[in-house]
Each structure stands twice: as structure tokens, then as C-alpha cells.
Amino acid sequence: MIIEINYLTVALLAAVVSAVGGVLWAMGRSLLQQYGDMLRDQLAAHRTDVQRGQQSVLERLEAIDRELEDHAARITRLDVLVEKAPTHADLDKLYSRVNTTAEDVAEIKGTLKVIGESLRALMNRVAERGLP
């Protein structure tokens, strides 16, 4: 068996293989370029989302800082008010003075009642006997 190698056949086969290889290479390059573009777009979208998230977190942190400063100022004002507020000892003194005043008022009330009864008795005597 003798195999004849014809240069034209080899050249045609080489051209066909080269053409198929070129087409495959071009298709692969096109697909890789599309895939790269898709990845670049996804990465850009992800970076944008991350930046938005970071901005949102920063805004929330700034709001929390402002709120904390407001709370600190309010706590300071409350501390000043608490320092000026009466203590238990002050309230005890006040209650004892109120109780003493209440006792004095009750005593005055009783005395006025007695004075009123005495005046009524005198008026009755004056009414019964006349003025001297």
C-alpha cells in the first residue's frame, strides 16, 4: 500500500484547519470580551452599591452622633437641675414646718372658736339684760 501525499491536499487541509482554528479563536476572543465586559459592568455596579451603602452608613453614624450630642446636652441640663433640686433633708424640714404650721392653725382655730362662743355669750347677756 502506497500513500500518496499530494501537496495540494496538504495545503487545503492546512488551510481548512487554519480557518477553523481562526474562527474558533475569534469566537473565543469575542466571548471572552463579552464576558469581560459583563464582569466589568457587574463590578462597577457592585462598587456603586458599596459606595451607596458606605454613604448610608456614614449618614446614619452622623445622625447618631448628633443625637448623642443632643442627649449629652440634655443630660448636662438635667444634672444641673438635679443639683438644684431639694434633697430628702430639705423635704423633711419643709414637712416639719408645714406640720408645725398646721398645728398652729388648728390651735388658732380652736382659740377663735372659743372667742366666738364668748362673744355670743356676751351678746346674749347684753340682749337679755341690756347695756349697763
PDB file of C-alpha atoms in Angstrom:
ATOM      1  CA  MET A   1       0.000   0.000   0.000  1.00  0.00           C
ATOM      2  CA  ILE A   2       1.367   3.217  -1.083  1.00  0.00           C
ATOM      3  CA  ILE A   3       0.138   6.512   0.296  1.00  0.00           C
ATOM      4  CA  GLU A   4       0.476   9.406  -1.978  1.00  0.00           C
ATOM      5  CA  ILE A   5       0.916  12.746  -0.394  1.00  0.00           C
ATOM      6  CA  ASN A   6      -0.280  15.463  -2.577  1.00  0.00           C
ATOM      7  CA  TYR A   7       0.924  18.920  -1.641  1.00  0.00           C
ATOM      8  CA  LEU A   8      -2.319  20.478  -2.786  1.00  0.00           C
ATOM      9  CA  THR A   9      -4.299  18.248  -0.412  1.00  0.00           C
ATOM     10  CA  VAL A  10      -1.966  19.083   2.442  1.00  0.00           C
ATOM     11  CA  ALA A  11      -2.243  22.777   1.660  1.00  0.00           C
ATOM     12  CA  LEU A  12      -6.043  22.580   1.523  1.00  0.00           C
ATOM     13  CA  LEU A  13      -6.191  20.617   4.776  1.00  0.00           C
ATOM     14  CA  ALA A  14      -3.858  23.119   6.415  1.00  0.00           C
ATOM     15  CA  ALA A  15      -5.998  25.992   5.141  1.00  0.00           C
ATOM     16  CA  VAL A  16      -9.208  24.371   6.430  1.00  0.00           C
ATOM     17  CA  VAL A  17      -7.655  23.595   9.821  1.00  0.00           C
ATOM     18  CA  SER A  18      -6.223  27.107   9.979  1.00  0.00           C
ATOM     19  CA  ALA A  19      -9.589  28.631   9.046  1.00  0.00           C
ATOM     20  CA  VAL A  20     -11.433  26.539  11.657  1.00  0.00           C
ATOM     21  CA  GLY A  21      -8.788  27.467  14.232  1.00  0.00           C
ATOM     22  CA  GLY A  22      -9.137  31.155  13.308  1.00  0.00           C
ATOM     23  CA  VAL A  23     -12.911  31.012  13.601  1.00  0.00           C
ATOM     24  CA  LEU A  24     -12.667  29.255  16.964  1.00  0.00           C
ATOM     25  CA  TRP A  25     -10.077  31.764  18.150  1.00  0.00           C
ATOM     26  CA  ALA A  26     -12.248  34.721  17.017  1.00  0.00           C
ATOM     27  CA  MET A  27     -15.344  33.246  18.669  1.00  0.00           C
ATOM     28  CA  GLY A  28     -13.442  32.567  21.873  1.00  0.00           C
ATOM     29  CA  ARG A  29     -11.991  36.071  21.892  1.00  0.00           C
ATOM     30  CA  SER A  30     -15.437  37.591  21.275  1.00  0.00           C
ATOM     31  CA  LEU A  31     -16.992  35.501  24.061  1.00  0.00           C
ATOM     32  CA  LEU A  32     -14.172  36.380  26.448  1.00  0.00           C
ATOM     33  CA  GLN A  33     -14.523  40.063  25.597  1.00  0.00           C
ATOM     34  CA  GLN A  34     -18.293  39.930  26.230  1.00  0.00           C
ATOM     35  CA  TYR A  35     -17.694  38.053  29.482  1.00  0.00           C
ATOM     36  CA  GLY A  36     -15.075  40.638  30.493  1.00  0.00           C
ATOM     37  CA  ASP A  37     -17.484  43.493  29.703  1.00  0.00           C
ATOM     38  CA  MET A  38     -20.195  41.787  31.740  1.00  0.00           C
ATOM     39  CA  LEU A  39     -17.824  41.308  34.686  1.00  0.00           C
ATOM     40  CA  ARG A  40     -16.651  44.935  34.438  1.00  0.00           C
ATOM     41  CA  ASP A  41     -20.268  46.163  34.473  1.00  0.00           C
ATOM     42  CA  GLN A  42     -21.118  43.925  37.435  1.00  0.00           C
ATOM     43  CA  LEU A  43     -18.023  45.093  39.305  1.00  0.00           C
ATOM     44  CA  ALA A  44     -18.883  48.744  38.608  1.00  0.00           C
ATOM     45  CA  ALA A  45     -22.447  48.161  39.837  1.00  0.00           C
ATOM     46  CA  HIS A  46     -21.113  46.417  42.943  1.00  0.00           C
ATOM     47  CA  ARG A  47     -18.704  49.279  43.657  1.00  0.00           C
ATOM     48  CA  THR A  48     -21.541  51.774  43.238  1.00  0.00           C
ATOM     49  CA  ASP A  49     -23.697  49.780  45.657  1.00  0.00           C
ATOM     50  CA  VAL A  50     -20.842  49.587  48.153  1.00  0.00           C
ATOM     51  CA  GLN A  51     -20.302  53.352  47.920  1.00  0.00           C
ATOM     52  CA  ARG A  52     -24.027  53.972  48.431  1.00  0.00           C
ATOM     53  CA  GLY A  53     -24.003  51.621  51.403  1.00  0.00           C
ATOM     54  CA  GLN A  54     -20.977  53.363  52.883  1.00  0.00           C
ATOM     55  CA  GLN A  55     -22.608  56.752  52.360  1.00  0.00           C
ATOM     56  CA  SER A  56     -25.783  55.498  54.022  1.00  0.00           C
ATOM     57  CA  VAL A  57     -23.802  54.154  56.970  1.00  0.00           C
ATOM     58  CA  LEU A  58     -21.892  57.443  57.282  1.00  0.00           C
ATOM     59  CA  GLU A  59     -25.141  59.415  57.243  1.00  0.00           C
ATOM     60  CA  ARG A  60     -26.607  57.162  59.924  1.00  0.00           C
ATOM     61  CA  LEU A  61     -23.470  57.495  62.039  1.00  0.00           C
ATOM     62  CA  GLU A  62     -23.583  61.284  61.716  1.00  0.00           C
ATOM     63  CA  ALA A  63     -27.250  61.265  62.751  1.00  0.00           C
ATOM     64  CA  ILE A  64     -26.397  59.074  65.741  1.00  0.00           C
ATOM     65  CA  ASP A  65     -23.533  61.419  66.673  1.00  0.00           C
ATOM     66  CA  ARG A  66     -25.875  64.419  66.537  1.00  0.00           C
ATOM     67  CA  GLU A  67     -28.420  62.563  68.636  1.00  0.00           C
ATOM     68  CA  LEU A  68     -25.749  61.603  71.164  1.00  0.00           C
ATOM     69  CA  GLU A  69     -24.597  65.218  71.394  1.00  0.00           C
ATOM     70  CA  ASP A  70     -28.211  66.260  71.985  1.00  0.00           C
ATOM     71  CA  HIS A  71     -28.582  63.610  74.682  1.00  0.00           C
ATOM     72  CA  ALA A  72     -25.335  64.725  76.315  1.00  0.00           C
ATOM     73  CA  ALA A  73     -26.587  68.319  76.430  1.00  0.00           C
ATOM     74  CA  ARG A  74     -29.919  67.201  77.874  1.00  0.00           C
ATOM     75  CA  ILE A  75     -28.191  65.058  80.492  1.00  0.00           C
ATOM     76  CA  THR A  76     -25.994  68.016  81.456  1.00  0.00           C
ATOM     77  CA  ARG A  77     -29.079  70.221  81.868  1.00  0.00           C
ATOM     78  CA  LEU A  78     -30.764  67.523  83.949  1.00  0.00           C
ATOM     79  CA  ASP A  79     -27.669  67.183  86.145  1.00  0.00           C
ATOM     80  CA  VAL A  80     -27.758  70.928  86.817  1.00  0.00           C
ATOM     81  CA  LEU A  81     -31.467  70.723  87.679  1.00  0.00           C
ATOM     82  CA  VAL A  82     -30.917  67.730  89.950  1.00  0.00           C
ATOM     83  CA  GLU A  83     -28.173  69.583  91.828  1.00  0.00           C
ATOM     84  CA  LYS A  84     -30.598  72.463  92.459  1.00  0.00           C
ATOM     85  CA  ALA A  85     -33.499  70.207  93.454  1.00  0.00           C
ATOM     86  CA  PRO A  86     -34.380  69.855  97.148  1.00  0.00           C
ATOM     87  CA  THR A  87     -32.863  66.890  98.952  1.00  0.00           C
ATOM     88  CA  HIS A  88     -34.620  64.495 101.315  1.00  0.00           C
ATOM     89  CA  ALA A  89     -33.330  66.517 104.263  1.00  0.00           C
ATOM     90  CA  ASP A  90     -34.784  69.705 102.737  1.00  0.00           C
ATOM     91  CA  LEU A  91     -38.135  67.987 102.218  1.00  0.00           C
ATOM     92  CA  ASP A  92     -38.100  66.674 105.810  1.00  0.00           C
ATOM     93  CA  LYS A  93     -37.546  70.221 107.091  1.00  0.00           C
ATOM     94  CA  LEU A  94     -40.324  71.505 104.851  1.00  0.00           C
ATOM     95  CA  TYR A  95     -42.755  68.806 106.013  1.00  0.00           C
ATOM     96  CA  SER A  96     -41.967  69.505 109.668  1.00  0.00           C
ATOM     97  CA  ARG A  97     -42.583  73.253 109.116  1.00  0.00           C
ATOM     98  CA  VAL A  98     -45.854  72.501 107.344  1.00  0.00           C
ATOM     99  CA  ASN A  99     -46.908  70.225 110.202  1.00  0.00           C
ATOM    100  CA  THR A 100     -45.959  72.877 112.778  1.00  0.00           C
ATOM    101  CA  THR A 101     -47.923  75.491 110.827  1.00  0.00           C
ATOM    102  CA  ALA A 102     -50.909  73.134 110.612  1.00  0.00           C
ATOM    103  CA  GLU A 103     -50.799  72.606 114.378  1.00  0.00           C
ATOM    104  CA  ASP A 104     -50.585  76.373 114.952  1.00  0.00           C
ATOM    105  CA  VAL A 105     -53.535  76.971 112.607  1.00  0.00           C
ATOM    106  CA  ALA A 106     -55.554  74.307 114.434  1.00  0.00           C
ATOM    107  CA  GLU A 107     -54.728  75.986 117.736  1.00  0.00           C
ATOM    108  CA  ILE A 108     -55.719  79.409 116.367  1.00  0.00           C
ATOM    109  CA  LYS A 109     -58.929  77.919 115.005  1.00  0.00           C
ATOM    110  CA  GLY A 110     -59.761  76.490 118.408  1.00  0.00           C
ATOM    111  CA  THR A 111     -58.970  79.799 120.090  1.00  0.00           C
ATOM    112  CA  LEU A 112     -61.147  81.697 117.606  1.00  0.00           C
ATOM    113  CA  LYS A 113     -63.963  79.259 118.242  1.00  0.00           C
ATOM    114  CA  VAL A 114     -63.719  79.923 121.981  1.00  0.00           C
ATOM    115  CA  ILE A 115     -63.573  83.688 121.364  1.00  0.00           C
ATOM    116  CA  GLY A 116     -66.624  83.430 119.109  1.00  0.00           C
ATOM    117  CA  GLU A 117     -68.561  81.488 121.730  1.00  0.00           C
ATOM    118  CA  SER A 118     -67.548  84.014 124.393  1.00  0.00           C
ATOM    119  CA  LEU A 119     -68.754  86.891 122.200  1.00  0.00           C
ATOM    120  CA  ARG A 120     -72.059  85.128 121.585  1.00  0.00           C
ATOM    121  CA  ALA A 121     -72.471  84.611 125.307  1.00  0.00           C
ATOM    122  CA  LEU A 122     -71.721  88.300 125.967  1.00  0.00           C
ATOM    123  CA  MET A 123     -74.140  89.347 123.236  1.00  0.00           C
ATOM    124  CA  ASN A 124     -76.832  87.116 124.722  1.00  0.00           C
ATOM    125  CA  ARG A 125     -76.270  88.674 128.158  1.00  0.00           C
ATOM    126  CA  VAL A 126     -76.346  92.143 126.685  1.00  0.00           C
ATOM    127  CA  ALA A 127     -79.514  91.252 124.835  1.00  0.00           C
ATOM    128  CA  GLU A 128     -81.119  89.814 127.979  1.00  0.00           C
ATOM    129  CA  ARG A 129     -80.052  92.474 130.449  1.00  0.00           C
ATOM    130  CA  GLY A 130     -79.399  95.470 128.289  1.00  0.00           C
ATOM    131  CA  LEU A 131     -76.350  97.665 128.275  1.00  0.00           C
ATOM    132  CA  PRO A 132     -75.152  98.783 131.719  1.00  0.00           C
TER     133      PRO A 132
END
